[in-house]
Short mmCIF file of C-alpha atoms and ligand atoms in Angstrom, two decimals:
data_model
loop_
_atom_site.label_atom_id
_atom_site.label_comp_id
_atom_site.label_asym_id
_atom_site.label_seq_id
_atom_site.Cartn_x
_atom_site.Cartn_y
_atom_site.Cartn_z
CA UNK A 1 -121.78 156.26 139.06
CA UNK A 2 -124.35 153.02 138.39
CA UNK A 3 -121.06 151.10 139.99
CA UNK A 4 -120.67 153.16 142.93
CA UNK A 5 -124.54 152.59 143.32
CA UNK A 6 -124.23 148.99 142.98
CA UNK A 7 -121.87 149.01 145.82
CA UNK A 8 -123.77 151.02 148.21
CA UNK A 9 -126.97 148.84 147.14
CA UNK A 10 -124.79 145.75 148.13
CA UNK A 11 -123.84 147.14 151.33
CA UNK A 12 -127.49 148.41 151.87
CA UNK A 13 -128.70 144.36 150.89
CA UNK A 14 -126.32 143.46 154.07
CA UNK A 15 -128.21 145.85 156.35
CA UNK A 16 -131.63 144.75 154.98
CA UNK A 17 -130.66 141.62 157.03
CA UNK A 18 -133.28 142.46 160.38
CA UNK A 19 -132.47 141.72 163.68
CA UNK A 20 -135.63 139.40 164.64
CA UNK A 21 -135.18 136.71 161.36
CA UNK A 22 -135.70 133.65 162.63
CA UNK A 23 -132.58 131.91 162.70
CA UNK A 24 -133.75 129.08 165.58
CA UNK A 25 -134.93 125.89 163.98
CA UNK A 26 -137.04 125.34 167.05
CA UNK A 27 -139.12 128.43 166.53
CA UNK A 28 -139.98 127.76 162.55
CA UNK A 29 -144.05 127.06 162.61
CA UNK A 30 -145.93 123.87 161.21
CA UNK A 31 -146.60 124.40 157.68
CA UNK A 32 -148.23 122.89 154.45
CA UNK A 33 -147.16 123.09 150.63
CA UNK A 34 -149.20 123.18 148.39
CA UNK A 35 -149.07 120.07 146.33
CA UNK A 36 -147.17 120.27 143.09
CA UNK A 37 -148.94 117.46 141.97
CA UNK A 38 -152.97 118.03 142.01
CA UNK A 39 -154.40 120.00 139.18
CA UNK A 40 -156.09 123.07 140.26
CA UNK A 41 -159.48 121.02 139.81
CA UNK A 42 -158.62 118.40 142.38
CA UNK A 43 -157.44 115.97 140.26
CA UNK A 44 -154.08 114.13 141.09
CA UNK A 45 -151.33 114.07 138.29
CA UNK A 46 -149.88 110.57 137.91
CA UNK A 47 -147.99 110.84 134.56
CA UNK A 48 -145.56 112.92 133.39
CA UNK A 49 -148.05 113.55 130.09
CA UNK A 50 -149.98 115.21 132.22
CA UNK A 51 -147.89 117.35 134.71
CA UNK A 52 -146.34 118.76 130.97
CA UNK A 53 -149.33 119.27 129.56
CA UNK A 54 -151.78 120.36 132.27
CA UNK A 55 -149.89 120.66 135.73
CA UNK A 56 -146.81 122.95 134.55
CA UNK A 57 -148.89 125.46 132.64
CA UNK A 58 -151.02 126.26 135.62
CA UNK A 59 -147.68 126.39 138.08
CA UNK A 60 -145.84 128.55 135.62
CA UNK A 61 -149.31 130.86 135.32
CA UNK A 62 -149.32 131.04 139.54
CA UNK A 63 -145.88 132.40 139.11
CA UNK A 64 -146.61 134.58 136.80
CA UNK A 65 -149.33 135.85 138.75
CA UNK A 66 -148.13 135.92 141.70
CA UNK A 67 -144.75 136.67 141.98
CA UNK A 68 -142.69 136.82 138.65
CA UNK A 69 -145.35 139.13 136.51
CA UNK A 70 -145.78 138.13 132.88
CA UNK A 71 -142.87 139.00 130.21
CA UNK A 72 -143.24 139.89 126.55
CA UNK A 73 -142.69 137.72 123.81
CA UNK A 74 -138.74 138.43 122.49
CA UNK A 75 -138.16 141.40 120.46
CA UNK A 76 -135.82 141.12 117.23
CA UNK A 77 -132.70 141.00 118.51
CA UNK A 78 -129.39 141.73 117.02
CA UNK A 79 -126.02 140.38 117.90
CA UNK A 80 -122.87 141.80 116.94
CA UNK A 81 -119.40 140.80 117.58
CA UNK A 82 -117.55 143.70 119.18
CA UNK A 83 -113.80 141.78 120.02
CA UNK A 84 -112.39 138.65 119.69
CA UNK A 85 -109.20 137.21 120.64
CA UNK A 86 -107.85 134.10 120.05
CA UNK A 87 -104.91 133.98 121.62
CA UNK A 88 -106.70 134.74 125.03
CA UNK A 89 -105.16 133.58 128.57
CA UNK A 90 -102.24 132.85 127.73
CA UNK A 91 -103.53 131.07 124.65
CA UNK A 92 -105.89 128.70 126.59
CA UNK A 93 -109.38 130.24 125.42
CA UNK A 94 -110.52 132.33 122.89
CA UNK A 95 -112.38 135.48 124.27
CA UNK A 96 -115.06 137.00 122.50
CA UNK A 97 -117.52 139.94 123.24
CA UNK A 98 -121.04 139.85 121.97
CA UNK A 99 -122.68 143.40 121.87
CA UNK A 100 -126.55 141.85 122.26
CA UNK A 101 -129.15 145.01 120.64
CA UNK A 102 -132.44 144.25 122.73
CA UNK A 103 -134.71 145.56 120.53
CA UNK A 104 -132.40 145.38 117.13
CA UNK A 105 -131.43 149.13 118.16
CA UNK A 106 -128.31 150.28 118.40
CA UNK A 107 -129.98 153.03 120.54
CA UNK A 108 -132.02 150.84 122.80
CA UNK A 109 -131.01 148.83 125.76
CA UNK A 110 -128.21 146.36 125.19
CA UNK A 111 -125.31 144.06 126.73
CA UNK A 112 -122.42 142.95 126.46
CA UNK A 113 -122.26 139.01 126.24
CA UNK A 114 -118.47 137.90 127.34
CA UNK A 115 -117.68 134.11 125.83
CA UNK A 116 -114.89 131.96 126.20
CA UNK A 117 -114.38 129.13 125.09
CA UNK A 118 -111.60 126.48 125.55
CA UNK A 119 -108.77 127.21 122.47
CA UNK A 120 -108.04 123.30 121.74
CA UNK A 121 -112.09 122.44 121.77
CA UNK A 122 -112.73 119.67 119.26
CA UNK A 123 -115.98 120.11 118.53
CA UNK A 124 -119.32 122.17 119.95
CA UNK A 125 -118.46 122.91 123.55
CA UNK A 126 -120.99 122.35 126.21
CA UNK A 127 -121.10 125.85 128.31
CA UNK A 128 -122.16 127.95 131.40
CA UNK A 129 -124.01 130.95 130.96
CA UNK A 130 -124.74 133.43 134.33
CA UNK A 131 -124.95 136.68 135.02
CA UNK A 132 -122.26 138.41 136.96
CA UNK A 133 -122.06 141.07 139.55
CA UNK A 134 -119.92 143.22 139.16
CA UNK A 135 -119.08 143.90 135.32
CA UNK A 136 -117.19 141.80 132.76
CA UNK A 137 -113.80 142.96 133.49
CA UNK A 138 -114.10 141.61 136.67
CA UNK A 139 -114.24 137.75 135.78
CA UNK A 140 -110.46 137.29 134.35
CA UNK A 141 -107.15 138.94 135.16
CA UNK A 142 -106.13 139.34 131.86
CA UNK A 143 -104.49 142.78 131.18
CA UNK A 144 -104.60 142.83 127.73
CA UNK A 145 -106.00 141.42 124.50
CA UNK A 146 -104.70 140.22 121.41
CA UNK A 147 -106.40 141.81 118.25
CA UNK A 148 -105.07 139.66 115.86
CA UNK A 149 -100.76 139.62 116.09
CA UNK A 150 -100.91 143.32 118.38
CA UNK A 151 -101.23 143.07 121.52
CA UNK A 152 -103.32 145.70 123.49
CA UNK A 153 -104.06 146.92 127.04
CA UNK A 154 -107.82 145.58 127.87
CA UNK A 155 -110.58 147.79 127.10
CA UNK A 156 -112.95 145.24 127.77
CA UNK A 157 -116.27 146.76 128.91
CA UNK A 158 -115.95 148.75 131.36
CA UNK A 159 -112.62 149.67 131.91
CA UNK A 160 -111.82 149.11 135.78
CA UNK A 161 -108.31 148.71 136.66
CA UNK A 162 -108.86 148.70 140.54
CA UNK A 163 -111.53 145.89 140.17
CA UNK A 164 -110.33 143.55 137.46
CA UNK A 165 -110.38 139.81 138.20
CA UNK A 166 -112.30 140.92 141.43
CA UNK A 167 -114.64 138.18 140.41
CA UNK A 168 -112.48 135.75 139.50
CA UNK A 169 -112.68 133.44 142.43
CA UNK A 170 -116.73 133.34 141.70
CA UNK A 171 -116.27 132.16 138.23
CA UNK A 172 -113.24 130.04 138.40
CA UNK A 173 -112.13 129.96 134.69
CA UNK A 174 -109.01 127.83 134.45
CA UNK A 175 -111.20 125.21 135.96
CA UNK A 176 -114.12 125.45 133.51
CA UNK A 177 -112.07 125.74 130.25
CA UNK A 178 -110.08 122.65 131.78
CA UNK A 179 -112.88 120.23 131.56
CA UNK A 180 -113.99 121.75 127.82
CA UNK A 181 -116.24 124.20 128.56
CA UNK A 182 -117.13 127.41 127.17
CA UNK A 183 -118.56 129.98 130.07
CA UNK A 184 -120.70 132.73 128.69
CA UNK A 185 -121.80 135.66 131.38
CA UNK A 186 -122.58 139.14 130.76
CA UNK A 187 -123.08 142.29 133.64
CA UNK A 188 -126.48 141.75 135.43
CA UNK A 189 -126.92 145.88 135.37
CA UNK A 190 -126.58 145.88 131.38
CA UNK A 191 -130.76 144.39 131.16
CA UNK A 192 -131.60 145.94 134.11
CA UNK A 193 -129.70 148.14 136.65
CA UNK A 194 -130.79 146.73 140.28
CA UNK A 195 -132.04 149.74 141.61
CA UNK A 196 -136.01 150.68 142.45
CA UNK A 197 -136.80 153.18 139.42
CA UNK A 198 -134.09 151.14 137.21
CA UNK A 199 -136.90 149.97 135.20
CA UNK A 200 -137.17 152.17 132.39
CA UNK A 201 -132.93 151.98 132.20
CA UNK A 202 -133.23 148.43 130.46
CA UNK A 203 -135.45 145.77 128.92
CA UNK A 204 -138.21 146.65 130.81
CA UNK A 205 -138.40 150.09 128.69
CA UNK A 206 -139.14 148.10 125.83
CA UNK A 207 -142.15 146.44 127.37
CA UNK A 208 -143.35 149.05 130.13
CA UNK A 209 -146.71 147.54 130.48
CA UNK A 210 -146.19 143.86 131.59
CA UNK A 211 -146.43 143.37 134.80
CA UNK A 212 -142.38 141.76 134.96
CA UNK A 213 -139.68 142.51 137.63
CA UNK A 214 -136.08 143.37 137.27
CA UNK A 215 -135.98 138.94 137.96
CA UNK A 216 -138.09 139.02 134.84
CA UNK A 217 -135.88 141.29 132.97
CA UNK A 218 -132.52 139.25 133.67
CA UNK A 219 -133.82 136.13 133.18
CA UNK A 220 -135.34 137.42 130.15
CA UNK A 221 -131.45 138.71 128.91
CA UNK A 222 -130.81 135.08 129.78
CA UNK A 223 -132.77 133.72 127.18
CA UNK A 224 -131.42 136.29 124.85
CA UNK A 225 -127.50 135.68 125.36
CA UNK A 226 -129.31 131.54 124.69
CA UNK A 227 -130.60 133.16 121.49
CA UNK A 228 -126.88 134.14 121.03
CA UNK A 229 -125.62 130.75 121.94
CA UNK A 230 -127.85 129.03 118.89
CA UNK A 231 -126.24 130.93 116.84
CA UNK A 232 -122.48 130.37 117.80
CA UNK A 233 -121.21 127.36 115.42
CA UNK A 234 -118.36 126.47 118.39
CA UNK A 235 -120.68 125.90 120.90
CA UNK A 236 -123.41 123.01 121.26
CA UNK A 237 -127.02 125.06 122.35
CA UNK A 238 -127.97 121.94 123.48
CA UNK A 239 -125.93 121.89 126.18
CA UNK A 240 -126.16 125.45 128.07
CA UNK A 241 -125.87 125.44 131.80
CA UNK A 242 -127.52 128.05 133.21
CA UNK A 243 -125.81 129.72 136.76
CA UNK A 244 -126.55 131.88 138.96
CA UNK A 245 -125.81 133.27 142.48
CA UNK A 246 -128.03 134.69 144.95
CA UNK A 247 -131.04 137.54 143.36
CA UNK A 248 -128.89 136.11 140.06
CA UNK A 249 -129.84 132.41 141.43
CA UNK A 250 -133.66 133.69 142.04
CA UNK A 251 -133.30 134.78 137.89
CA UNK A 252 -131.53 131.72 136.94
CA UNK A 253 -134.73 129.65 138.17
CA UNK A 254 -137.25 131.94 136.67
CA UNK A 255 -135.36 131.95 133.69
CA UNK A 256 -135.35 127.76 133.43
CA UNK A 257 -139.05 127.77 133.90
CA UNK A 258 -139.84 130.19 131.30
CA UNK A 259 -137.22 128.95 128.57
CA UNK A 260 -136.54 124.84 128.17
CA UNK A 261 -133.94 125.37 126.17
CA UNK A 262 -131.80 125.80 129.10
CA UNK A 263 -130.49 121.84 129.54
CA UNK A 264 -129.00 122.36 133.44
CA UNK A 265 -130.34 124.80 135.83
CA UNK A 266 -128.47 125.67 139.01
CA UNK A 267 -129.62 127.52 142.58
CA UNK A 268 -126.28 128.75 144.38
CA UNK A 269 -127.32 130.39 147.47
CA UNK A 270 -130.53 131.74 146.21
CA UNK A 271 -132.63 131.83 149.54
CA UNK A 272 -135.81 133.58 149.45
CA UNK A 273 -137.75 133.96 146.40
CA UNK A 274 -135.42 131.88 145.01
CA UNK A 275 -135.15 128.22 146.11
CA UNK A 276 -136.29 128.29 149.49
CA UNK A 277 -139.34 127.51 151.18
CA UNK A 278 -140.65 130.85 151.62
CA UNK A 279 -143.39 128.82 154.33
CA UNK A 280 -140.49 128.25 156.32
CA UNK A 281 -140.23 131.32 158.95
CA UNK A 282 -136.39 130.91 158.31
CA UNK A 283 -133.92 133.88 157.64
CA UNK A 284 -135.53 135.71 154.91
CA UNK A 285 -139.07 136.54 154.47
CA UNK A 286 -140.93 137.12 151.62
CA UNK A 287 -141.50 141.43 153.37
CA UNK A 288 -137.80 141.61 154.04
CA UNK A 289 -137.77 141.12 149.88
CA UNK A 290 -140.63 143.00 149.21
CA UNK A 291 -139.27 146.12 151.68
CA UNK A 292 -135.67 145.68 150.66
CA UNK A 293 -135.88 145.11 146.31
CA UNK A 294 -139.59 146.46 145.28
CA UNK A 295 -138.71 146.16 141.84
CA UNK A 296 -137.72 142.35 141.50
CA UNK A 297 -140.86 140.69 141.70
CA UNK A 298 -144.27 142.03 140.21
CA UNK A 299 -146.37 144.49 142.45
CA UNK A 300 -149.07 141.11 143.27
CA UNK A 301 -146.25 140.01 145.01
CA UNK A 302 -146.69 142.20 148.01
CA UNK A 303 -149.92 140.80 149.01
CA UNK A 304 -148.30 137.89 150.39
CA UNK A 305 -145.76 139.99 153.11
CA UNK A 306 -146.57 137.76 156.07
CA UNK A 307 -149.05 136.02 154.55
CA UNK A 308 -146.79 133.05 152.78
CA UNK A 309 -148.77 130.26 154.25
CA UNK A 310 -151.78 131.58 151.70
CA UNK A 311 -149.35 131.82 148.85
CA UNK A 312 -150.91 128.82 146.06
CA UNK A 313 -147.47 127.76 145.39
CA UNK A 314 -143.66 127.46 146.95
CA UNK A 315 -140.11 127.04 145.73
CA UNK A 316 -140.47 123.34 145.16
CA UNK A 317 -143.08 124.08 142.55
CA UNK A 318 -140.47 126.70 141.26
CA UNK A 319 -138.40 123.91 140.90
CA UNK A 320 -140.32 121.62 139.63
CA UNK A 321 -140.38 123.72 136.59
CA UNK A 322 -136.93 122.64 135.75
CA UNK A 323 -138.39 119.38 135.25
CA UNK A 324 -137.37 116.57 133.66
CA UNK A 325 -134.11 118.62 133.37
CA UNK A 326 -131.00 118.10 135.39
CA UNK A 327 -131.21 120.59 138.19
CA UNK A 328 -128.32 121.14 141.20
CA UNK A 329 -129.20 123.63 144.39
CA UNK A 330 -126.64 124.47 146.41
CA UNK A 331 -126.51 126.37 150.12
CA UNK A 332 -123.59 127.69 152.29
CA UNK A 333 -123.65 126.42 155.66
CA UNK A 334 -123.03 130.26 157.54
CA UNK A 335 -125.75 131.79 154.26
CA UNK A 336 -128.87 131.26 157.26
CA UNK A 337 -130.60 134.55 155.62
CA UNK A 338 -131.17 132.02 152.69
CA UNK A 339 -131.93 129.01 154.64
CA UNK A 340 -130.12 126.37 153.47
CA UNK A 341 -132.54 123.59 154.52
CA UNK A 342 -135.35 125.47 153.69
CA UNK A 343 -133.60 125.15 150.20
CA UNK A 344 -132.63 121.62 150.65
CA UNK A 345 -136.43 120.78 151.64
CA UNK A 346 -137.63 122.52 148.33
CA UNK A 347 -135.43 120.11 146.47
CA UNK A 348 -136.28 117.26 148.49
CA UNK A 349 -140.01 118.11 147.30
CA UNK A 350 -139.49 119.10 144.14
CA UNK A 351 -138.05 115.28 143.51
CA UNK A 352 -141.49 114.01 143.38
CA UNK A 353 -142.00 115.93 140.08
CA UNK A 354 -138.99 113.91 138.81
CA UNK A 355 -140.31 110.53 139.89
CA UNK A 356 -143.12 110.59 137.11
CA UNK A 357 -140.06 110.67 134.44
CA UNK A 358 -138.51 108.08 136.00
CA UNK A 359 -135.54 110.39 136.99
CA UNK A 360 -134.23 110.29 140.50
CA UNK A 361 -133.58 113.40 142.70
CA UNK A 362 -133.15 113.67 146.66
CA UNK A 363 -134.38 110.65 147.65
CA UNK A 364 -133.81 111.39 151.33
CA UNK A 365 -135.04 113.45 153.63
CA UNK A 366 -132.01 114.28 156.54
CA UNK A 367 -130.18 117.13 155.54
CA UNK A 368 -127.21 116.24 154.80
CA UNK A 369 -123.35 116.83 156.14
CA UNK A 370 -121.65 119.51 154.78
CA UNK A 371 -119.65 119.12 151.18
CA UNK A 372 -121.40 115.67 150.90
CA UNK A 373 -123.62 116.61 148.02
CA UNK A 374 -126.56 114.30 147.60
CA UNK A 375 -129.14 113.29 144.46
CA UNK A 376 -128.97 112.54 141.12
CA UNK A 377 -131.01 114.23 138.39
CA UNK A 378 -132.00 116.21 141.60
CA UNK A 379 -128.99 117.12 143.21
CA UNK A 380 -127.82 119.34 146.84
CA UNK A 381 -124.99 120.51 148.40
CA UNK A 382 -124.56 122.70 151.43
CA UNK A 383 -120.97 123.84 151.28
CA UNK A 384 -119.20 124.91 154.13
CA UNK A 385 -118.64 128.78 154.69
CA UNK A 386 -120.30 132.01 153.71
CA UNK A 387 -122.49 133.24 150.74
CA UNK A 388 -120.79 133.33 147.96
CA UNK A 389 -119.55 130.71 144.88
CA UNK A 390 -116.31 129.03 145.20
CA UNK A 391 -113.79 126.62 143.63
CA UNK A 392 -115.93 123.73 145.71
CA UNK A 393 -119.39 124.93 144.15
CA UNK A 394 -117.44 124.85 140.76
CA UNK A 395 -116.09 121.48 140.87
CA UNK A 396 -119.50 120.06 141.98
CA UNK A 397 -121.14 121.65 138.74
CA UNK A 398 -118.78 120.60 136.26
CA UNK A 399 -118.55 117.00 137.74
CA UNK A 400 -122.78 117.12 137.21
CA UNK A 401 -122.93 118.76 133.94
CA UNK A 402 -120.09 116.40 132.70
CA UNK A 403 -122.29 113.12 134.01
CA UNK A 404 -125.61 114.43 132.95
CA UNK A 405 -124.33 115.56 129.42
CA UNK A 406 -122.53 112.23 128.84
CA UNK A 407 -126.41 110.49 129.46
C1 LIG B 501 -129.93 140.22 149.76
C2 LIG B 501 -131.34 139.67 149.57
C3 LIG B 501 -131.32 138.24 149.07
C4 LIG B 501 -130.43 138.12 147.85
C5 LIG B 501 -129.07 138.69 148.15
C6 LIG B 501 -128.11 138.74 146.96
O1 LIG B 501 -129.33 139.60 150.84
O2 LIG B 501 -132.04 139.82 150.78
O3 LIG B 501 -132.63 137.81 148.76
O4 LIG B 501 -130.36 136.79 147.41
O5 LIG B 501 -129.20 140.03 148.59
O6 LIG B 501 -128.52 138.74 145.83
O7 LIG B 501 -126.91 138.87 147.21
#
């Protein structure tokens, strides 16, 4: 039922797209950003002492104010391992499923954490950890699973014959586990289903009076499959890269800003609300959000439908967040509804934040050719085709994570 809604809510998202966007580059207004780097009493930040400890406090609080809505402190959690099998793909990864108890309660809201890790790791493996779309028994073909010698048909959760390894292409396993990584994702409707009155269904239910969107709520189940992750002796929690794709993209940002513990953060196709200039009269606005998903951001969030030029901050302050921490933004040239260079722009911006670490980022300001990714610590690609993650967005990621996590 919640999957056949998901579906129509997907198709719905595609109609939400409104005939008069702006998609003409011509017709986008003048506009200013705010500047990441002047304290809210006037006084310019030169250091990175002080953009830690005065700066990103009062960005993170606009956020919270405006947009994002506050979150509770963590509950107790509890973490229990529901399956594991180690003889998983063929032998190339052992699969595990982490039942994650929200509030410690068997009866409360929960998830199901799916981890895999490469089989012949030596060592803590560095992994990726996103959210996915469409349920865990959509990211791997596997029919079956090995519970200890006997072999069984695949129960993982939930059982979908029709739609298994639908998602495979988006996550692109083989590839991961190749170059040693573990990849950890779980379904984004177990925290929250993304529906308007969804709220009470998940994590929200836990806290009902903070002011959080269903954003707030996954990137809050984020930081509790990362409270997982400490815990896992195979894999290093120092090294967690943190994914995620469009509305998941939006979470995966929110999620960096609010939890450093997260060592890599990367935007894939996350438009408005997400990495994008939301100035920028490009594709998306922040009312088509507000009209289309209510429930993501917080309720202040409305006041600024056609008002974005008097918003106090912008994506590249969103971005900044991630600072000093390795952070990669990606676009898809025929994704306009999330304005790639509006997106590129952000990233160009938020470099400045990196300069006063001495890190580099987009140190140019011409957009660049498709699949010619550009930046270091800072780093941009605008693929070529439509919204979605592919085999190219993968190889970029690893190929960063790998270079950053060597440093
Ligand atoms: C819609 C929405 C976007 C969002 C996307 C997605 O298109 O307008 O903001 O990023 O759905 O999550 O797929």
């Amino acid at each position: 039922m919640i999957r056949t809604l998901a579906f129509l809510l997907a198709a719905c998202a595609a109609f939400a797209q409104p005939k008069d966007a702006n998609y003409d580059e011509a017709k986008v207004p003048r506009y200013t950003l705010p500047d990441a780097l002047l304290l809210a009493n006037g006084t310019p930040v030169r250091d990175a002492k002080t953009w830690t400890a005065k700066r990103r406090p009062e960005i993170l609080a606009l956020f919270e104010k405006n947009m994002q809505g506050h979150s509770p402190a963590p509950f107790k959690t509890a973490s229990e391992l529901s399956s594991i099998d180690t003889k998983a793909l063929g032998g190339r990864a052992i699969r595990k499923e982490i039942t994650v108890l929200f509030n410690g309660k068997k009866d409360g809201p929960k998830m199901s954490l799916l981890v895999y890790l490469p089989a012949n790791a030596k060592g803590k493996v560095p992994v990726f950890l996103g959210p996915n779309f469409q349920g865990n028994h959509t990211i791997d073909n596997d029919p079956g699973i090995h519970l200890g010698d006997v072999w069984v048909k695949n129960t993982r959760q939930p059982a979908g014959e029709k739609t298994r390894g639908a998602q495979a292409s988006r996550w692109q396993l083989d590839m991961v586990l190749k170059a040693g990584f573990g990849l950890a994702t779980f379904y984004y409707y177990d925290p929250e289903p993304d529906f308007k009155d969804g709220k009470m269904l998940g994590v929200r239910s836990m806290a009902p009076d903070e002011t959080w969107g269903a954003i707030g709520a996954w990137s809050y189940a984020l930081s509790r499959a990362m409270d997982y992750l400490e815990t896992d002796k195979a894999v290093n929690a120092k090294r967690v890269a943190l994914v995620g794709h469009s509305r998941l993209g939006k979470a995966a940002l929110w999620a960096g800003a609010l939890d450093t513990r997260f060592a890599i953060i990367i935007s894939n196709d996350s438009g408005e609300g997400g990495a994008a200039i939301s100035r920028r009269n490009f594709g998306e606005q922040v009312h088509n959000l507000n009209a289309s998903f209510p429930h993501w951001f917080t309720a202040a969030y409305k006041q600024w439908d056609h008002r974005e030029d008097a918003m106090p901050m912008d994506a590249h302050m969103l971005m900044a967040l991630t600072a000093p921490r390795p952070l990669y933004v990606a676009s898809a040239q025929e994704d306009l509804w999330a304005d790639p260079k509006g997106e590129f722009l952000a990233a160009v911006e938020a470099t400045k934040v990196y300069h006063l670490f001495k890190k580099k980022g987009i140190e140019t300001s011409e957009f660049p050719a498709p699949n010619q990714p550009v930046g270091d610590t800072v780093r941009y690609h605008v693929r070529t085709g439509k919204h979605d993650v592919t085999a190219y967005d993968w190889e970029q990621y690893i190929a960063f994570a790998q270079r950053h996590f060597k440093n």
